[in-house]
Coordinates of C-alpha atoms in Angstrom, one line a residue:
Chain A
L282 CA 0.3 112.5 177.6
G283 CA -3.0 110.8 176.8
A284 CA -3.7 108.7 173.8
E285 CA -4.7 110.3 170.6
R286 CA -8.5 110.9 170.4
H287 CA -10.5 110.9 167.1
I288 CA -13.5 112.7 165.9
R289 CA -15.8 111.3 163.2
I290 CA -19.0 112.7 161.7
C291 CA -21.7 110.6 160.2
L292 CA -24.2 112.6 158.1
S293 CA -27.1 110.2 158.2
P294 CA -28.4 107.4 160.4
A295 CA -28.6 105.3 157.2
L296 CA -24.8 105.6 156.9
Y297 CA -24.1 104.9 160.6
P298 CA -23.3 101.1 160.1
L299 CA -20.4 102.2 157.8
Y300 CA -18.9 104.6 160.3
R301 CA -19.4 103.2 163.8
E302 CA -16.3 102.4 165.8
E303 CA -15.7 100.8 169.1
N304 CA -14.8 102.9 172.1
S305 CA -16.7 106.0 170.8
I306 CA -19.2 108.2 172.5
T307 CA -22.0 108.9 170.0
V308 CA -23.4 112.4 170.0
V309 CA -26.9 112.4 168.4
V310 CA -27.8 115.7 166.7
D311 CA -31.2 116.8 165.6
I312 CA -31.0 120.6 165.9
L313 CA -34.5 121.2 164.5
R314 CA -35.8 120.2 167.0
A315 CA -35.5 117.0 169.0
S316 CA -32.1 117.5 170.5
S317 CA -32.9 121.1 171.3
A318 CA -36.2 120.0 172.9
I319 CA -34.4 117.3 175.0
C320 CA -31.9 119.8 176.4
A321 CA -34.7 122.4 177.1
A322 CA -36.9 119.8 178.9
L323 CA -34.0 118.6 181.1
Q324 CA -32.9 122.2 181.8
H325 CA -36.4 123.2 182.8
G326 CA -37.3 120.5 185.2
V327 CA -38.0 117.2 183.5
K328 CA -36.3 114.4 185.5
K329 CA -35.7 112.0 182.6
I330 CA -36.6 111.4 179.0
I331 CA -37.4 108.0 177.5
P332 CA -36.9 108.2 173.8
V333 CA -39.0 105.7 171.8
A334 CA -38.9 105.3 168.1
D335 CA -42.5 103.9 167.8
L336 CA -45.8 105.7 168.6
D337 CA -47.5 102.6 169.9
E338 CA -44.6 102.0 172.3
A339 CA -44.9 105.6 173.5
L340 CA -48.6 105.1 174.3
Q341 CA -47.8 102.2 176.6
F342 CA -46.2 104.5 179.2
E343 CA -48.7 105.6 181.8
G344 CA -48.9 107.1 185.3
P345 CA -49.0 110.4 187.2
D346 CA -45.3 111.0 186.6
V347 CA -45.4 110.4 182.9
I348 CA -45.8 113.0 180.2
R349 CA -46.1 111.7 176.6
A350 CA -44.7 113.7 173.7
A351 CA -44.7 112.8 170.0
E352 CA -44.0 114.7 166.8
R353 CA -44.4 113.6 163.2
G354 CA -43.7 115.8 160.2
G355 CA -43.2 118.8 162.5
E356 CA -46.5 118.6 164.3
V357 CA -47.7 117.3 167.7
V358 CA -49.3 113.9 167.1
S359 CA -53.0 113.8 168.1
G360 CA -53.4 112.3 171.6
F361 CA -50.1 113.5 172.8
R362 CA -49.6 116.4 175.3
F363 CA -46.3 117.7 173.8
G364 CA -44.3 117.5 170.6
N365 CA -40.7 118.5 170.0
S366 CA -41.0 122.2 170.4
P367 CA -38.3 123.3 172.8
T368 CA -40.1 126.5 173.7
S369 CA -43.1 124.5 175.0
Y370 CA -40.9 123.1 177.8
I371 CA -39.4 126.4 178.9
H372 CA -40.6 127.7 182.3
N373 CA -43.5 125.2 182.2
P374 CA -44.3 124.1 185.8
E375 CA -46.3 121.2 184.5
I376 CA -43.1 119.3 183.6
A377 CA -41.2 119.5 186.9
G378 CA -39.9 116.2 188.1
K379 CA -41.8 114.3 185.4
T380 CA -40.7 111.5 183.1
L381 CA -41.0 112.6 179.5
V382 CA -41.7 109.8 176.9
L383 CA -40.7 111.2 173.6
S384 CA -41.0 110.0 170.0
T385 CA -40.0 112.2 167.1
T386 CA -39.6 111.8 163.3
N387 CA -35.9 111.9 163.2
G388 CA -34.2 112.3 166.6
T389 CA -35.4 109.3 168.4
Q390 CA -34.8 107.2 165.3
A391 CA -31.2 108.2 165.3
I392 CA -30.9 107.3 169.0
A393 CA -32.3 103.9 168.2
A394 CA -29.8 103.4 165.4
A395 CA -26.8 104.2 167.7
K396 CA -28.0 102.0 170.6
G397 CA -25.7 99.2 171.6
H398 CA -22.5 100.8 170.4
G399 CA -21.2 102.7 173.5
L400 CA -22.4 105.7 175.4
I401 CA -25.0 108.0 173.7
C402 CA -25.4 111.7 174.4
I403 CA -27.4 114.5 172.9
G404 CA -25.9 117.6 171.2
A405 CA -27.5 120.9 170.4
F406 CA -26.4 124.5 170.0
S407 CA -28.2 125.0 173.3
N408 CA -25.8 122.8 175.2
I409 CA -22.7 123.1 173.0
T410 CA -20.3 124.4 175.8
S411 CA -21.5 122.0 178.5
L412 CA -21.3 119.1 176.0
S413 CA -17.9 119.9 174.6
D414 CA -16.4 120.5 178.0
W415 CA -17.8 117.1 179.1
L416 CA -16.5 115.3 176.0
I417 CA -13.0 116.9 176.3
A418 CA -12.8 115.8 180.0
R419 CA -13.4 112.1 179.0
T420 CA -11.2 109.7 177.1
E421 CA -13.2 108.1 174.3
D422 CA -13.3 108.9 170.6
V423 CA -16.3 111.0 169.5
M424 CA -18.7 110.1 166.8
I425 CA -21.2 112.8 165.9
L426 CA -24.4 111.4 164.3
C427 CA -26.7 113.6 162.4
A428 CA -30.4 112.6 162.6
G429 CA -31.1 114.4 159.2
W430 CA -34.6 114.4 157.8
K431 CA -35.8 110.9 157.4
S432 CA -32.2 109.9 157.0
R433 CA -31.5 112.5 154.3
F434 CA -28.6 114.9 154.7
N435 CA -29.5 118.2 156.4
L436 CA -27.7 121.4 156.8
E437 CA -28.4 122.5 160.4
D438 CA -27.2 119.2 161.9
T439 CA -24.1 119.2 159.7
I440 CA -23.3 122.8 160.7
F441 CA -23.6 121.9 164.3
C442 CA -21.2 119.1 163.7
G443 CA -18.7 121.7 162.4
A444 CA -19.2 123.9 165.4
L445 CA -18.6 121.0 167.8
A446 CA -15.7 119.6 165.8
K447 CA -14.0 122.9 165.8
R448 CA -14.0 122.9 169.7
L449 CA -12.8 119.3 169.9
V450 CA -10.0 119.8 167.3
A451 CA -8.9 122.9 169.2
N452 CA -8.5 120.6 172.2
G453 CA -6.3 118.0 170.5
F454 CA -8.8 115.7 168.8
Q455 CA -7.7 114.3 165.4
T456 CA -9.6 113.5 162.3
D457 CA -8.9 110.0 160.9
I458 CA -8.5 109.0 157.2
D459 CA -12.3 109.1 156.7
S460 CA -12.3 112.7 157.6
D461 CA -14.2 114.1 154.6
A462 CA -17.5 114.7 156.5
T463 CA -15.6 116.5 159.2
L464 CA -13.7 118.8 156.7
A465 CA -17.0 119.6 155.0
A466 CA -18.8 120.3 158.3
L467 CA -16.0 122.7 159.3
V468 CA -16.2 124.6 156.0
L469 CA -20.0 124.9 156.3
Y470 CA -19.8 126.0 159.9
E471 CA -17.2 128.7 159.1
H472 CA -19.3 129.8 156.1
S473 CA -22.4 130.3 158.1
K474 CA -20.9 131.7 161.3
G475 CA -22.6 134.8 162.5
K476 CA -25.3 134.4 159.9
L477 CA -26.7 131.0 160.6
G478 CA -30.3 131.9 160.7
E479 CA -29.9 133.8 157.4
F480 CA -28.0 131.0 155.8
L481 CA -30.5 128.3 156.8
K482 CA -33.4 130.3 155.4
N483 CA -33.1 128.3 152.2
S484 CA -32.6 125.0 154.0
S485 CA -35.2 122.2 153.7
H486 CA -36.3 121.9 157.3
H487 CA -36.4 125.6 157.8
R488 CA -38.8 125.8 154.9
R489 CA -40.8 122.9 156.4
L490 CA -41.0 124.6 159.8
N491 CA -41.7 128.0 158.5
K492 CA -44.9 126.6 156.9
L493 CA -45.9 125.6 160.4
N494 CA -45.1 129.1 161.8
L495 CA -42.3 128.0 164.1
Q496 CA -40.0 130.9 163.8
E497 CA -39.6 131.3 167.6
D498 CA -38.6 127.7 167.9
I499 CA -36.1 128.0 165.0
S500 CA -34.4 131.0 166.6
Y501 CA -34.2 129.2 169.9
C502 CA -32.7 126.1 168.4
L503 CA -29.9 128.1 166.7
Q504 CA -28.9 130.0 169.9
E505 CA -25.8 128.7 171.8
D506 CA -25.7 127.9 175.5
T507 CA -29.2 128.5 176.6
T508 CA -28.9 125.3 178.7
S509 CA -26.1 123.7 180.8
V510 CA -27.1 120.1 180.5
V511 CA -25.5 117.0 179.0
P512 CA -28.2 114.4 178.2
V513 CA -26.8 110.9 178.4
L514 CA -28.7 107.7 177.7
L515 CA -28.5 105.5 180.9
D516 CA -30.8 102.5 181.3
D517 CA -32.9 103.6 178.2
A518 CA -33.5 107.1 179.7
L519 CA -31.8 110.4 178.9
I520 CA -30.8 112.1 182.1
D521 CA -28.6 115.2 182.6
V522 CA -25.3 113.5 183.5
L523 CA -24.0 116.7 185.1
S524 CA -26.8 116.4 187.8
L525 CA -25.5 113.0 188.9
P526 CA -23.1 112.7 191.9
V527 CA -19.5 113.3 190.8
E528 CA -18.4 109.7 191.4
M529 CA -21.1 108.5 188.9
N530 CA -20.3 111.1 186.3
R531 CA -17.5 109.2 184.5
Chain B
L120 CA -41.8 128.3 128.3
G121 CA -40.7 124.8 129.4
A122 CA -41.7 123.0 132.6
E123 CA -39.6 123.6 135.7
R124 CA -36.7 121.3 136.0
H125 CA -35.2 120.2 139.3
I126 CA -31.7 119.3 140.4
R127 CA -31.1 116.9 143.3
I128 CA -27.8 115.7 144.9
C129 CA -27.4 112.3 146.6
L130 CA -24.2 112.1 148.6
S131 CA -23.9 108.3 148.8
P132 CA -25.2 105.3 146.9
A133 CA -26.5 104.0 150.3
L134 CA -28.9 107.0 150.4
Y135 CA -30.0 106.7 146.8
P136 CA -33.2 104.8 147.6
L137 CA -34.3 107.9 149.7
Y138 CA -33.7 110.4 146.9
R139 CA -34.5 108.8 143.6
E140 CA -37.3 110.3 141.6
E141 CA -39.0 109.3 138.4
N142 CA -38.2 111.2 135.2
S143 CA -34.6 112.0 136.3
I144 CA -31.3 111.5 134.6
T145 CA -28.8 110.2 137.1
V146 CA -25.3 111.6 136.8
V147 CA -22.9 109.1 138.5
V148 CA -19.8 110.8 139.9
D149 CA -16.6 109.2 141.1
I150 CA -14.0 111.9 140.5
L151 CA -11.1 109.9 141.9
R152 CA -11.0 108.1 139.6
A153 CA -13.7 105.9 137.9
S154 CA -15.7 108.6 136.2
S155 CA -12.5 110.4 135.1
A156 CA -11.2 107.2 133.7
I157 CA -14.4 106.4 131.8
C158 CA -14.3 109.8 130.1
A159 CA -10.6 109.5 129.3
A160 CA -11.1 106.0 127.8
L161 CA -14.0 107.1 125.6
Q162 CA -12.2 110.2 124.5
H163 CA -9.0 108.3 123.6
G164 CA -10.5 105.6 121.4
V165 CA -12.4 103.0 123.5
K166 CA -15.7 102.2 121.7
K167 CA -17.7 101.2 124.7
I168 CA -17.3 100.4 128.4
I169 CA -19.2 97.7 130.2
P170 CA -19.3 98.6 133.9
V171 CA -19.6 95.5 136.1
A172 CA -19.8 95.6 139.9
D173 CA -18.4 92.1 140.4
L174 CA -14.9 90.9 139.6
D175 CA -16.1 87.3 138.7
E176 CA -18.5 88.8 136.2
A177 CA -15.7 90.9 134.7
L178 CA -13.6 87.8 134.1
Q179 CA -16.4 86.2 132.0
F180 CA -15.9 88.7 129.2
E181 CA -13.4 87.5 126.6
G182 CA -12.4 88.1 123.0
P183 CA -10.0 90.0 120.8
D184 CA -12.0 93.2 121.2
V185 CA -12.2 93.0 125.0
I186 CA -9.9 94.7 127.5
R187 CA -10.6 94.0 131.1
A188 CA -9.9 96.6 133.8
A189 CA -10.5 96.3 137.6
E190 CA -9.5 98.4 140.6
R191 CA -9.9 97.7 144.3
G192 CA -8.6 99.9 147.0
G193 CA -6.9 102.1 144.5
E194 CA -4.8 99.4 142.8
V195 CA -5.1 97.4 139.6
V196 CA -6.5 93.9 140.5
S197 CA -4.0 91.1 139.7
G198 CA -4.9 89.5 136.4
F199 CA -6.4 92.6 134.9
R200 CA -4.7 94.7 132.2
F201 CA -5.9 98.2 133.4
G202 CA -7.3 99.7 136.6
N203 CA -9.1 103.1 136.9
S204 CA -6.1 105.3 136.2
P205 CA -7.3 107.8 133.6
T206 CA -3.8 108.6 132.5
S207 CA -3.3 105.0 131.5
Y208 CA -5.9 105.4 128.8
I209 CA -4.6 108.6 127.3
H210 CA -2.9 108.3 123.9
N211 CA -2.7 104.5 124.3
P212 CA -3.1 102.9 120.9
E213 CA -3.9 99.6 122.5
I214 CA -7.4 100.7 123.4
A215 CA -8.6 102.0 120.0
G216 CA -12.0 100.5 119.0
K217 CA -12.0 98.1 122.0
T218 CA -14.7 97.2 124.5
L219 CA -13.5 98.0 128.0
V220 CA -15.0 95.8 130.8
L221 CA -14.5 97.9 134.0
S222 CA -15.0 97.1 137.7
T223 CA -14.0 99.6 140.3
T224 CA -14.4 99.9 144.1
N225 CA -16.9 102.7 144.0
G226 CA -17.9 104.0 140.6
T227 CA -19.3 100.8 139.1
Q228 CA -21.1 100.1 142.3
A229 CA -22.9 103.4 142.1
I230 CA -23.9 102.7 138.5
A231 CA -25.4 99.4 139.7
A232 CA -27.3 101.2 142.4
A233 CA -28.9 103.7 139.9
K234 CA -29.8 101.1 137.3
G235 CA -33.5 100.7 136.4
H236 CA -34.4 104.3 137.3
G237 CA -34.0 106.2 134.1
L238 CA -31.0 107.3 132.0
I239 CA -27.6 107.1 133.6
C240 CA -24.6 109.2 132.5
I241 CA -21.2 109.8 133.9
G242 CA -19.9 113.1 135.2
A243 CA -16.3 114.3 135.9
F244 CA -14.4 117.6 135.9
S245 CA -12.9 116.3 132.6
N246 CA -16.3 116.4 130.8
I247 CA -18.2 119.1 132.8
T248 CA -18.9 121.4 129.9
S249 CA -20.0 118.7 127.4
L250 CA -22.1 117.1 130.1
S251 CA -23.8 120.3 131.4
D252 CA -24.5 121.5 127.8
W253 CA -26.1 118.1 127.1
L254 CA -28.1 118.1 130.3
I255 CA -29.4 121.6 129.7
A256 CA -30.5 120.7 126.2
R257 CA -32.7 117.9 127.5
T258 CA -36.0 118.0 129.5
E259 CA -35.6 115.7 132.5
D260 CA -34.8 116.5 136.1
V261 CA -31.2 115.8 137.1
M262 CA -30.1 113.6 140.0
I263 CA -26.3 113.8 140.8
L264 CA -25.2 110.6 142.6
C265 CA -21.8 110.6 144.4
A266 CA -20.1 107.3 144.4
G267 CA -18.2 108.2 147.6
W268 CA -15.8 105.8 149.2
K269 CA -17.5 102.5 149.9
S270 CA -20.7 104.5 150.3
R271 CA -19.1 107.0 152.7
F272 CA -19.4 110.7 152.0
N273 CA -16.4 112.2 150.1
L274 CA -15.3 115.7 149.3
E275 CA -14.2 115.6 145.7
D276 CA -17.5 114.1 144.5
T277 CA -19.5 116.6 146.5
I278 CA -17.5 119.5 145.2
F279 CA -18.0 118.3 141.6
C280 CA -21.8 118.2 142.4
G281 CA -21.5 121.9 143.4
A282 CA -19.7 122.8 140.2
L283 CA -22.3 121.0 138.0
A284 CA -25.2 122.3 140.1
K285 CA -23.9 125.9 139.7
R286 CA -24.0 125.6 135.9
L287 CA -27.5 124.0 135.9
V288 CA -28.9 126.6 138.4
A289 CA -27.5 129.3 136.1
N290 CA -29.6 127.7 133.3
G291 CA -32.9 127.7 135.2
F292 CA -32.8 124.5 137.2
Q293 CA -34.5 124.7 140.6
T294 CA -33.7 123.0 143.8
D295 CA -36.6 121.3 145.5
I296 CA -37.5 121.2 149.2
D297 CA -34.9 118.5 149.9
S298 CA -32.2 120.9 148.7
D299 CA -29.7 120.7 151.6
A300 CA -27.2 118.6 149.9
T301 CA -27.2 121.0 146.9
L302 CA -26.8 124.0 149.1
A303 CA -23.9 122.3 150.9
A304 CA -22.2 121.3 147.6
L305 CA -22.5 124.8 146.2
V306 CA -20.8 126.3 149.4
L307 CA -18.0 123.6 149.3
Y308 CA -17.5 124.3 145.5
E309 CA -17.2 128.1 146.0
H310 CA -14.9 127.5 149.0
S311 CA -12.5 125.4 147.0
K312 CA -12.7 127.2 143.7
G313 CA -9.3 128.0 142.3
K314 CA -7.5 126.0 145.0
L315 CA -9.2 122.6 144.6
G316 CA -6.0 120.6 144.6
E317 CA -4.8 122.4 147.7
F318 CA -8.1 122.1 149.5
L319 CA -8.4 118.3 148.8
K320 CA -4.9 117.6 150.1
N321 CA -6.4 116.8 153.5
S322 CA -9.3 114.8 152.0
S323 CA -9.5 111.0 152.6
H324 CA -9.2 109.7 149.1
H325 CA -6.4 112.1 148.3
R326 CA -4.4 110.8 151.2
R327 CA -5.2 107.2 150.1
L328 CA -4.0 107.8 146.5
N329 CA -1.0 109.8 147.6
K330 CA 0.3 106.7 149.4
L331 CA 0.0 105.0 146.0
N332 CA 2.0 107.8 144.3
L333 CA -0.8 108.8 142.0
Q334 CA -0.2 112.6 142.0
E335 CA -0.4 112.8 138.2
D336 CA -3.7 111.0 138.2
I337 CA -5.1 113.3 140.9
S338 CA -4.1 116.5 139.0
Y339 CA -5.7 115.1 135.8
C340 CA -8.9 114.2 137.6
L341 CA -9.3 117.8 139.0
Q342 CA -8.8 119.5 135.6
E343 CA -11.9 120.7 133.7
D344 CA -12.7 119.9 130.1
T345 CA -9.9 117.7 129.0
T346 CA -12.5 115.6 127.2
S347 CA -15.6 116.3 125.2
V348 CA -17.6 113.1 125.8
V349 CA -20.9 112.4 127.5
P350 CA -20.8 108.7 128.6
V351 CA -24.4 107.3 128.7
L352 CA -25.5 103.8 129.7
L353 CA -27.3 102.2 126.8
D354 CA -27.9 98.4 126.7
D355 CA -25.6 97.9 129.7
A356 CA -22.7 99.7 128.0
L357 CA -21.4 103.3 128.4
I358 CA -20.9 105.0 125.0
D359 CA -20.2 108.6 124.2
V360 CA -23.7 109.8 123.3
L361 CA -22.3 112.7 121.4
S362 CA -20.8 110.2 118.9
L363 CA -24.2 108.8 118.0
P364 CA -26.1 110.1 114.9
V365 CA -28.1 113.2 115.9
E366 CA -31.5 111.5 115.5
M367 CA -30.5 108.9 118.2
N368 CA -29.1 111.5 120.6
R369 CA -32.3 112.4 122.4

């Protein structure tokens, strides 16, 4: 019998210092769209992704193997080849074997907030089965950190937390006494199940992206298991941990 | 036809700087138990309440008309006459006409966070009808600020936000583009309606208070309309604005 494992949910990077715990894996979630884009890029040939919070820092990466991507306010930043549209990475031969340097409004900021407190991985509907199987097979507690919108609460990240929490709880994970965010996420997930796109039509970020005509991206980001990757931050780069030799994948 | 009025919900005092807007009334919510205690005390004879964040500051208030109350971690602080138990103020002749100096773990900290950004009032299930009628009769936007537990997200405050938001939306209030917290609160309120006590049994603060044997307090705090007060912060003291002469009540 293993030790009891806990699941915690933190609804905003601004609250992360109040929630973080030792011996936890942090799952960073930015459904629309950074974490969905990261999974898509690794699934479709990118070798590794270097998340950087700052645009200036992103511009310092150069070389034939480097592709630079940056998004602010939902749009590709001028001077960058890609943004955080997951569909732009799908079946794109240009990205094969490349290193993607990525800076986004919310996702990479959340990664920066979680750095230095244990292993960091990326969660999206597109990798939910690979991710939950990988988490269940390990031994640490799990902290799910929502990127939100500029640190504000958002619905799609919270609902993903509920979806992931449900799988972990079904596999023996416990909530601790600060369980309110988990209880709320589970209710919101159950409420929106089977009608997620419809339910999110009134959400903030959906409305923001709709203005930018990104309906195809939104649909993709809400679909489960379109990838089979588990992006993990190792030496400041996100790689698909499932692609590593088994003896390293622990 | 009046101008469009907006409702916003902020789930933690730590997020308040990201949400605050000019020309808003801030409704501070700490259901278990500060805001419920404030309403009960004003309903049952206290003349005014001076909320102070700091215990040392609370101890500086003295005099025959002063009653000092302080709670930390759910318990009355040693050396103080009262804590934040609403039932301790009900039908208690000792408090009639007195000034209550009150410091609590969460509620008075939330008031401190909101100070300097427009009118502040107190919301609880116990004054929800008086409060919403008063808010509807005014002209400002409404910001509902959850005290949470040490700035962490909590369920009972969020569900109250949903209950109040529903009444305001039914009276023409709009959500703005950062509406995700409002949408979530409405879902959580509808989910728990008619079974609030039962639903909250697994919540964090409920479990904390249960350990302290405060079941009577919890039941009281979840009951609607046991008071008819609207506590508003004027000159650093909370008074029942409905008790003021009509010409001052604007």
